[in-house]
Amino acid sequence: MEKQTSFKTSPPLPNLSIQDWDSLLDDFSSGDASRRRKHLSLPLLDLCLHSLSRRDLPSSLKLSLLHFLDQHLPSIPIPSPPFPSLLSSLRSLLPSPDPSPLKEQLLITTTSLFISLLQSPSSPYLQSLIELLLPLINRPNHGPDRQTRGLVCESLRELESAFPCLLSEILGHVWALAQAERTHVAQSYLLLLTQISRNAVVNGLLSSSSSILSTSTPLTPFTIPQIALSDQSLVLSPPSDVNLREIRRVLAFLLDRPRDLTPGAISVLTSTLVDIADALEDCVPAVSALLKVNFSSLLSSHNPFLSHSILSLYRHFSEAFNDHDIGKVAYRLQLSASDTSQKLIFRLLALHWLYGSTLLTSQVSSLTSLPGFYPQVFDPLAVKAKKLDAISVIASEGDEAVSLLEDGLVCISYFRWLPGWSTETLVAFRAMHKLLIGVMPHDGSDNGPGCMRLGSLMESTIFADLENVLIHLALEHHPLVPVIATFSSRLLQCETHSPVSSRFLQTLDRCLIPNLKPGYGLSFYFPLLEKISENETVAPKGVLELLKRHMVCLTDEHGPDTGHRSWSQGSRVLSICRVMLKKHKGSQIFRPLSRLLAFTCQNFPDLEVRDNARIYLRMLACIPGKKLRQTLSIGEQKSGLAPAPLPASLIDVPPHPSPDLKKSTGIGSYIHLERLKPPLVKQSWFLPVQGSVPALSNGSGCVEGGIMDIVTSVAPSSPDESNKTDSSKVAHQKEASRVMDPNTALLLRVLRTHFGCIPDYRVMPGIKIRIPCMLRFESDPFIRNWGFESCDEQTLPALYAIKITFSTLSKYGKIPSCRVPFLLGDSLKSDLVIVSVGQGNDENIEHSNFAKVFLELQPEDPMPGLIDIFINANTATEQVISGFLRPVTIGIEDMFLKAILPPNVSDMWVPRYYSDLFDTLWEACGSSVNIGRETFPLNGGKGAVLINGTQSVKFLEVPEDVLINAVERHLAGFVVRVAGAPLVKVIRQNRVIENIVWDEKEEEEDDLDVGPSGDDFSAENALVAYSREESELDVEYTQAEMESNSNDRSLAIVDKKKSVGNICVLIFLPPRYHLLFLMEIGYGSTMVRMRTDHWPCLAYVDEYLEALF
Amino acid sequence: MAGCSIRAIWILTPHHSVAFSRTFPVVERRWRSACARDGEVATQEPLPSDLEVAAAFTDRKQREGSARGFGIRVASSTPGSDSWVDDPVTRHIITLHINREEAEEYMLWPVIVHTSGNYYILVLPLVEPKKVREYRKLYQRNNCGGSVKEHNSLSSLLLSLPCITGAFMVAHAIGDLIAGETSDPEVVATSSSSAVGGLLDTLTGSIGIGVAPRPKPTSVPILASASSAATLMGSTLVDSSRTMTKPIDKDLLRGFISGSMPYGTPVDLNQNNLAAIRTTGFGSADPPPADLRQPAWKPYLYRGRQRVLLMTQETINAALYDREDIPDSFSISGQINCRAELEGLPDVQLPLIGVKPAKVKMLSVHQSAQYSDHGEDKQAIIFSPPVGSFVLARYQVSHATNPAPVKGFYQLSLVSEDGGQFLFRLTLMEGYKSPYCMDFCTIIMPFPRRRILSVDGTPSVGTVSMTERLIEWKIVTSGRGISGKTVDATFSGTVRFHPRVVNKSLSVSLSKSVLGCTAAEDSDEERESSNNSVNVEDVLMEKLNWDLEAVDLEEPLCWQAFNYAKVSFKITGGTFSGMTIDPKSVSIYPVVKAPVEYSMQVTSGDYILWNTLARSPHAAVPKDSC
């Protein structure tokens, strides 16, 4: 065999070997552009055509080459049109008398390339091609080459269909040939005739006065007729009589023997006939009658393709068929659907055809055809599903709908005890859904007989029966409960049907809930309870009372081995409560829900559930409805369907283990980064609140941290001005634009001054918090893990080039990483020394057994949080250690800062300034003062804030000396004023708190009013003040809380009589919030009134205050 | 748009790489011009490359849960997925999303999926762009689903698209070709009692020699109803043959495509005819008929000794309950196979006997045939036979005149989680006289989810064997068929299983995807404790059912949820329905003397004895059907 692998483009053509061709074909079929590209320089077309005549190549390869040309030539850039070489190859092969696959394939490829590459028929090559082909078909009944003749007919048909009217002038010849041909390829002649006639009819050639079947012009030489070349479509004029007669003859011939054709050919024939009949419309009315006679019987053929082609005739010529005929068709399709020997897809299609035609569905709708639509035991589930569709159609016509459907569902009745995900269940619920939307379709669809409007549907027996079925299912077969829940939410999501679903949930609430028993079995119904809770149209009372009884029951049955179960069920109950909190606007949930939560947080055996219940209770009581809903929706994207309100990532669990090194996984157990001063509250939970005051986020241009962009209606200040903290100027500018009473004006001025000092962290460095920590590691486990044999007792292991990076989910800004060049391990003997040092909290200690690092946070939201720590270090043996350490907890008190002092306040006036600021902020955070939607610009000139105050109280039952002690220890820096002679005396004596305002006058009742507007401080008002404005949530108290409240009140009254004095505490929470305490200290107990412009912090402050003692 | 045209065919391996692809530039040109006419710019994208098709198919598999998809809207369905349309047919007519880096994503619809021999055959027919648009509306609808009666439903779309049906025919033809299956039905010549060959044998004149040139898959009756047998046998038995993937004979496939649809429009999908034309061609010895026109499906005329072979094949599906509340149900489907070796183009008339008493419904007849029903005893089929064997007619019987060939009951009672007692009491061939002959009869008790440890007990007749997943009881073995007598067979014993291992993760993942919730998150104890029923067996069943997998929509029921025994048998010498043909009254025009041979055979399909003591599936019988 000749072998030449060099790819040269110069003539003579390179002879590619079999292997070369194989790899070339492979490269092209791979679809990879780069592999193709290397062959593009070759003259591929000529190479292929040349190879056809080579004797050394196998014929299968030659065929592959032709296929290759067919598939890929249109997408390959070729320098010159391929037609001449194709034609010459064809010319050399075609005349040979024996039929060969190669010859046929060349014909196919050539025709195909002509059609796909030629844009218009005005090419001389096309004319040559047709001249080459026409003599071939002009030999009817010639035996040996009949297959080739058939193929040539097919080629001509494709050309005619691509370039309409191309062959219109030889219609007469084709007509004669088609009549003459008697072998099996007569079909191809017939189809060619059909195609040419169709184009002639559609393009208006019938209007000519000369006969379209005329054979006056010879078959060859062939010229492309003018009509094929003109782009303009002709204005159709009525056909001339002579041509009408001619076309009738042609049609009669075409309709004569459909039985002789293959199904594919009949399909082509019928669709073409439809086109012809459409174009001729009234001129040839006999067509449809002929169709009926000749084609109808083919409908009962095995071949679904054939049946479908006949069906499309019925669709087009429906007027030719009477009800009896249509009924027969419907019956036939119904039979095909039951034909077990037929392939599944065709059984399904038969049902689709039946439902797809309005003509036929009317037949389906008559009850007489019902038996055929009862699914059989051994019908595939897909067929069962489709047959049930028919039952739903029939059923929606009458009242006995549901009983019919139930009969139909018998065939899959065992879905009741199969798992909810079984296919049978899907089919059953699909059928119920179809029934429902069959009765009440979506808008825009036909409201035929049996269709109802919303109101009538809800009153109908169908709906009531269906509800009963579902309720029965839910009661008897609890694995189906999630499926029923899914079913109802599917309807809920639909605009048209959501009222139906709401009604259904109401019925469930009425009929199902009272029948459910509390206990462990109730957990099956949680998905449904959740759906009911979500729906605002259902009164929540029923569900909540059931859940309350459930919680009581869980508490009663709690024993040593039910811990996990109590936790899981309790959490799920709480998640339903959460849904309630989120979805229900009315005040009706308040009483039952607070009862449920109060019971849970007091009595439930599981601690976590108790805690969570407490948070919810507090949220319910303290956060107004709208804010509450927003708060609860925030965490949603993260936590998804998690039952607990807290995303798992925020619960104190060790973070993801280091993925790579096996040894690194446990490094958190012996390398420690610890806070020098542990937080007061060992926080185990964090509310996932992100935008700190979401209520603000409605404001335009608002971004993180509740800071919004200043709308530049104010005269723009020059950049150097804005950099200076010329707060008074800003304040004056603002002030001038409003008219207000002097008190408020004073208030606003103080606030503007204050906020003008707070840096806007978005445009400039924000306020930073540094938390000192200590890095150390234990030698023993370190050596064990990293295997230093050489280590003797005295040598301590060491770490080099330690890099610590921090990450957190909380909004603490970017925390800069730390580097420690060298660190020795702890002493092998004991680490007592270290502990003592750690407690010593001495900043000057330098020791290589531990390193001091600072966590530098720039909070964008003053919240507690967790900081994940990742460490990277080298050992002495140059091993790389990396992994996560135990996270560091950040407490709320880490956020406590002193308010920023404006630069122009002299030292002497500092106590006075703070005291005034406290009063002002107290006022501003109260609910009664009208500072409206006043905004306060921050330093930086870009951002401004709104004050959105909240208040709360905390009753501390501790003796006054303990309290004073605690305040001095933990809050000394934040005290701005102490009032009341006895108190002043004690605190002054201690000399811990200094440089504040001392108010020694005897406390009178009036003096409690700190604010100038006479804010009322009675306990009741303080608690519910916020609900005055937004009365959606009617805040009330549970019995337990009521009791404790009344206790509070009585104590408070008693305390007022023997009050020691007040301490005012002003805490600044970065980036721009405040927390104010007014501690009314009595003998034996203290009432702490709190106000803040950052309500989420209240949740933590509560625990913080408790932890003080 | 004329007829049915195919834009592209792709054949994907089980691992979703393209093994074969073929596009039709002629059809593509038509698609482009249709798009241009409709002003559809987005759909004018060129066809995806093989790699893109493979990626899109894999992507869809991930989106829809399996290669075929859910077919029904489930909780995890989203707008823009096939299951959102909520119709089982979307398991066969799918959408592919083609993602191109440089261009926008576009969808290919309708893509026909057919599986054969482990290959996925995808066929994309040409439809008008506006039909694609209509489907897109259904596919992305924002409401809870379509009803049967609405306008522009999926059904009306499918009715208006015969090309989809055509594409399925193409896909099935290609599937048969790559699986090496012939479409010839079985015809037995009684004289030589051997199956006769295909069309090629007729042409080469090798009839009666009994050596078929292509090995025909012998009809092993146990495997006869393939769909349920696969589940019956448990996965282990059938897997070996399933996982083997025959390489595709690309040349054969290309030859078939060039012959059957040279330009993408299928003209003749008859594999046998095309193969015959390709291999033998036409010579001067095949003159065209003198005055008749040869049908397109009969390229060759028979020459040689003339005879007509007829065979009635019936399959019984039966559900036997032996319970008072549920009647036993039988459904019989039958077909008449024919091989008419007659010269010229004759017409044959075939009178049928016993159509009315058996309440036979004629389902379909061959394209060349017509069924005529003229009163009480005048039913006949008139046809002009093609060459070779073909299925003349298919029918269904709702009322058999004969009694059930296998009657009785099967009881299995689970006494513990790992063991049970069973009892069979059967009567075979009661009321059947000679020439009815039962060739063989085997009973299989499948336990696909348990591993059998041991079986104790001896049957009154026959032999028992056991594999890990099933017990097989051969009552009548082939070669020792019974004829003219009744056989009573009983078999009682105990079966023990290996302890069960629950695959819980599977059920959890299933429940997540189908229900969209974590229904299985409750611990096992919770489930048990909540169950108030006192019946031990119910508790056991419920426990067993918890890890059941959902079956495909192609299956009739979740077989694994039930205990049953499947009967396989073959009866020759008569029909079950009672409908027969009298060979003597077959008439041929123009009259020739040709012997007519007629044979009959009844085989079992899903012939199931449901465990009388447990739950079993059944279907309602419409009141007015009798």
PDB file of C-alpha atoms in Angstrom, chain A residues 960-1087:
ATOM      1  CA  GLU A 960     -27.020  47.695  96.295  1.00  0.00           C
ATOM      2  CA  ASP A 961     -23.437  47.165  97.430  1.00  0.00           C
ATOM      3  CA  VAL A 962     -23.016  44.219  95.082  1.00  0.00           C
ATOM      4  CA  LEU A 963     -24.402  46.277  92.288  1.00  0.00           C
ATOM      5  CA  ILE A 964     -22.183  49.238  92.976  1.00  0.00           C
ATOM      6  CA  ASN A 965     -19.244  46.921  93.154  1.00  0.00           C
ATOM      7  CA  ALA A 966     -20.096  45.376  89.793  1.00  0.00           C
ATOM      8  CA  VAL A 967     -20.606  48.734  88.158  1.00  0.00           C
ATOM      9  CA  GLU A 968     -17.298  49.941  89.457  1.00  0.00           C
ATOM     10  CA  ARG A 969     -15.554  46.859  88.188  1.00  0.00           C
ATOM     11  CA  HIS A 970     -17.086  46.586  84.754  1.00  0.00           C
ATOM     12  CA  LEU A 971     -18.790  49.799  83.825  1.00  0.00           C
ATOM     13  CA  ALA A 972     -16.761  52.427  85.600  1.00  0.00           C
ATOM     14  CA  GLY A 973     -15.570  54.094  82.440  1.00  0.00           C
ATOM     15  CA  PHE A 974     -19.063  54.570  81.112  1.00  0.00           C
ATOM     16  CA  VAL A 975     -20.765  56.147  84.090  1.00  0.00           C
ATOM     17  CA  VAL A 976     -21.587  59.756  83.313  1.00  0.00           C
ATOM     18  CA  ARG A 977     -23.649  60.782  86.256  1.00  0.00           C
ATOM     19  CA  VAL A 978     -24.496  59.585  89.714  1.00  0.00           C
ATOM     20  CA  ALA A 979     -27.475  61.100  91.458  1.00  0.00           C
ATOM     21  CA  GLY A 980     -28.820  60.786  94.973  1.00  0.00           C
ATOM     22  CA  ALA A 981     -26.955  61.761  98.081  1.00  0.00           C
ATOM     23  CA  PRO A 982     -26.449  58.314  99.646  1.00  0.00           C
ATOM     24  CA  LEU A 983     -25.213  56.846  96.419  1.00  0.00           C
ATOM     25  CA  VAL A 984     -22.898  59.712  95.623  1.00  0.00           C
ATOM     26  CA  LYS A 985     -21.411  59.361  99.010  1.00  0.00           C
ATOM     27  CA  VAL A 986     -20.638  55.674  98.630  1.00  0.00           C
ATOM     28  CA  ILE A 987     -19.253  55.909  95.142  1.00  0.00           C
ATOM     29  CA  ARG A 988     -17.140  58.949  95.822  1.00  0.00           C
ATOM     30  CA  GLN A 989     -15.646  57.141  98.729  1.00  0.00           C
ATOM     31  CA  ASN A 990     -14.601  54.220  96.587  1.00  0.00           C
ATOM     32  CA  ARG A 991     -12.720  56.574  94.253  1.00  0.00           C
ATOM     33  CA  VAL A 992     -13.098  54.198  91.332  1.00  0.00           C
ATOM     34  CA  ILE A 993     -15.437  56.369  89.404  1.00  0.00           C
ATOM     35  CA  GLU A 994     -14.223  59.865  88.937  1.00  0.00           C
ATOM     36  CA  ASN A 995     -14.611  62.785  86.672  1.00  0.00           C
ATOM     37  CA  ILE A 996     -18.341  62.632  86.343  1.00  0.00           C
ATOM     38  CA  VAL A 997     -21.309  64.743  87.261  1.00  0.00           C
ATOM     39  CA  TRP A 998     -22.294  64.273  90.871  1.00  0.00           C
ATOM     40  CA  ASP A 999     -25.865  65.176  91.624  1.00  0.00           C
ATOM     41  CA  GLU A1000     -26.269  65.177  95.354  1.00  0.00           C
ATOM     42  CA  LYS A1001     -29.722  66.632  95.796  1.00  0.00           C
ATOM     43  CA  GLU A1002     -32.322  64.449  97.483  1.00  0.00           C
ATOM     44  CA  GLU A1003     -34.313  62.418  94.977  1.00  0.00           C
ATOM     45  CA  GLU A1004     -37.871  63.499  94.565  1.00  0.00           C
ATOM     46  CA  GLU A1005     -40.299  61.631  92.447  1.00  0.00           C
ATOM     47  CA  ASP A1006     -40.172  64.293  89.773  1.00  0.00           C
ATOM     48  CA  ASP A1007     -36.457  63.946  89.440  1.00  0.00           C
ATOM     49  CA  LEU A1008     -36.895  60.597  87.904  1.00  0.00           C
ATOM     50  CA  ASP A1009     -37.933  62.411  84.792  1.00  0.00           C
ATOM     51  CA  VAL A1010     -34.666  62.812  83.146  1.00  0.00           C
ATOM     52  CA  GLY A1011     -35.931  64.055  79.858  1.00  0.00           C
ATOM     53  CA  PRO A1012     -37.154  67.583  79.504  1.00  0.00           C
ATOM     54  CA  SER A1013     -40.310  66.481  77.766  1.00  0.00           C
ATOM     55  CA  GLY A1014     -41.548  64.711  80.840  1.00  0.00           C
ATOM     56  CA  ASP A1015     -41.339  61.186  79.608  1.00  0.00           C
ATOM     57  CA  ASP A1016     -43.465  58.923  81.681  1.00  0.00           C
ATOM     58  CA  PHE A1017     -41.593  56.121  83.327  1.00  0.00           C
ATOM     59  CA  SER A1018     -44.251  53.916  84.714  1.00  0.00           C
ATOM     60  CA  ALA A1019     -43.316  50.301  84.206  1.00  0.00           C
ATOM     61  CA  GLU A1020     -46.196  49.530  81.911  1.00  0.00           C
ATOM     62  CA  ASN A1021     -45.506  52.334  79.555  1.00  0.00           C
ATOM     63  CA  ALA A1022     -41.855  51.624  79.321  1.00  0.00           C
ATOM     64  CA  LEU A1023     -42.563  48.106  78.324  1.00  0.00           C
ATOM     65  CA  VAL A1024     -45.087  48.636  75.628  1.00  0.00           C
ATOM     66  CA  ALA A1025     -44.387  52.168  74.576  1.00  0.00           C
ATOM     67  CA  TYR A1026     -43.331  51.238  71.097  1.00  0.00           C
ATOM     68  CA  SER A1027     -46.627  49.606  70.344  1.00  0.00           C
ATOM     69  CA  ARG A1028     -48.431  52.887  70.394  1.00  0.00           C
ATOM     70  CA  GLU A1029     -47.264  53.733  66.940  1.00  0.00           C
ATOM     71  CA  GLU A1030     -47.524  50.365  65.387  1.00  0.00           C
ATOM     72  CA  SER A1031     -50.551  48.820  66.883  1.00  0.00           C
ATOM     73  CA  GLU A1032     -50.407  45.718  64.705  1.00  0.00           C
ATOM     74  CA  LEU A1033     -48.879  43.744  67.463  1.00  0.00           C
ATOM     75  CA  ASP A1034     -50.856  43.939  70.589  1.00  0.00           C
ATOM     76  CA  VAL A1035     -48.250  43.126  73.151  1.00  0.00           C
ATOM     77  CA  GLU A1036     -49.566  41.340  76.134  1.00  0.00           C
ATOM     78  CA  TYR A1037     -48.062  39.256  78.793  1.00  0.00           C
ATOM     79  CA  THR A1038     -48.366  35.675  79.744  1.00  0.00           C
ATOM     80  CA  GLN A1039     -49.669  34.914  83.105  1.00  0.00           C
ATOM     81  CA  ALA A1040     -46.236  34.114  84.396  1.00  0.00           C
ATOM     82  CA  GLU A1041     -44.828  37.335  83.158  1.00  0.00           C
ATOM     83  CA  MET A1042     -47.754  39.252  84.419  1.00  0.00           C
ATOM     84  CA  GLU A1043     -47.068  37.942  87.803  1.00  0.00           C
ATOM     85  CA  SER A1044     -43.441  38.817  87.682  1.00  0.00           C
ATOM     86  CA  ASN A1045     -44.373  42.209  86.328  1.00  0.00           C
ATOM     87  CA  SER A1046     -46.711  42.902  89.141  1.00  0.00           C
ATOM     88  CA  ASN A1047     -43.954  41.856  91.462  1.00  0.00           C
ATOM     89  CA  ASP A1048     -41.690  44.270  89.734  1.00  0.00           C
ATOM     90  CA  ARG A1049     -44.144  47.005  90.097  1.00  0.00           C
ATOM     91  CA  SER A1050     -44.773  46.442  93.748  1.00  0.00           C
ATOM     92  CA  LEU A1051     -41.078  46.308  94.366  1.00  0.00           C
ATOM     93  CA  ALA A1052     -40.499  49.365  92.341  1.00  0.00           C
ATOM     94  CA  ILE A1053     -43.066  51.209  94.355  1.00  0.00           C
ATOM     95  CA  VAL A1054     -41.475  50.069  97.552  1.00  0.00           C
ATOM     96  CA  ASP A1055     -38.053  50.879  96.187  1.00  0.00           C
ATOM     97  CA  LYS A1056     -39.024  54.368  95.236  1.00  0.00           C
ATOM     98  CA  LYS A1057     -39.662  55.070  98.825  1.00  0.00           C
ATOM     99  CA  LYS A1058     -36.215  54.022  99.845  1.00  0.00           C
ATOM    100  CA  SER A1059     -34.268  54.702  96.682  1.00  0.00           C
ATOM    101  CA  VAL A1060     -30.542  55.103  97.086  1.00  0.00           C
ATOM    102  CA  GLY A1061     -30.008  56.985  93.852  1.00  0.00           C
ATOM    103  CA  ASN A1062     -29.413  56.687  90.132  1.00  0.00           C
ATOM    104  CA  ILE A1063     -26.459  55.839  88.002  1.00  0.00           C
ATOM    105  CA  CYS A1064     -26.467  56.943  84.386  1.00  0.00           C
ATOM    106  CA  VAL A1065     -24.349  54.917  82.025  1.00  0.00           C
ATOM    107  CA  LEU A1066     -23.590  55.959  78.481  1.00  0.00           C
ATOM    108  CA  ILE A1067     -22.040  53.371  76.250  1.00  0.00           C
ATOM    109  CA  PHE A1068     -21.047  53.934  72.690  1.00  0.00           C
ATOM    110  CA  LEU A1069     -21.381  50.924  70.395  1.00  0.00           C
ATOM    111  CA  PRO A1070     -19.349  51.140  67.248  1.00  0.00           C
ATOM    112  CA  PRO A1071     -19.883  52.026  64.524  1.00  0.00           C
ATOM    113  CA  ARG A1072     -22.488  54.551  65.581  1.00  0.00           C
ATOM    114  CA  TYR A1073     -24.915  53.250  68.188  1.00  0.00           C
ATOM    115  CA  HIS A1074     -25.544  53.882  71.845  1.00  0.00           C
ATOM    116  CA  LEU A1075     -26.657  51.975  74.840  1.00  0.00           C
ATOM    117  CA  LEU A1076     -27.952  53.886  77.836  1.00  0.00           C
ATOM    118  CA  PHE A1077     -28.606  52.556  81.315  1.00  0.00           C
ATOM    119  CA  LEU A1078     -30.492  54.395  83.942  1.00  0.00           C
ATOM    120  CA  MET A1079     -30.001  52.306  87.062  1.00  0.00           C
ATOM    121  CA  GLU A1080     -32.457  53.106  89.798  1.00  0.00           C
ATOM    122  CA  ILE A1081     -30.769  51.618  92.785  1.00  0.00           C
ATOM    123  CA  GLY A1082     -32.862  50.644  95.730  1.00  0.00           C
ATOM    124  CA  TYR A1083     -32.109  48.669  98.796  1.00  0.00           C
ATOM    125  CA  GLY A1084     -31.930  45.017  97.765  1.00  0.00           C
ATOM    126  CA  SER A1085     -32.880  45.495  94.160  1.00  0.00           C
ATOM    127  CA  THR A1086     -32.238  47.663  91.172  1.00  0.00           C
ATOM    128  CA  MET A1087     -34.311  48.593  88.183  1.00  0.00           C
TER     129      MET A1087
END
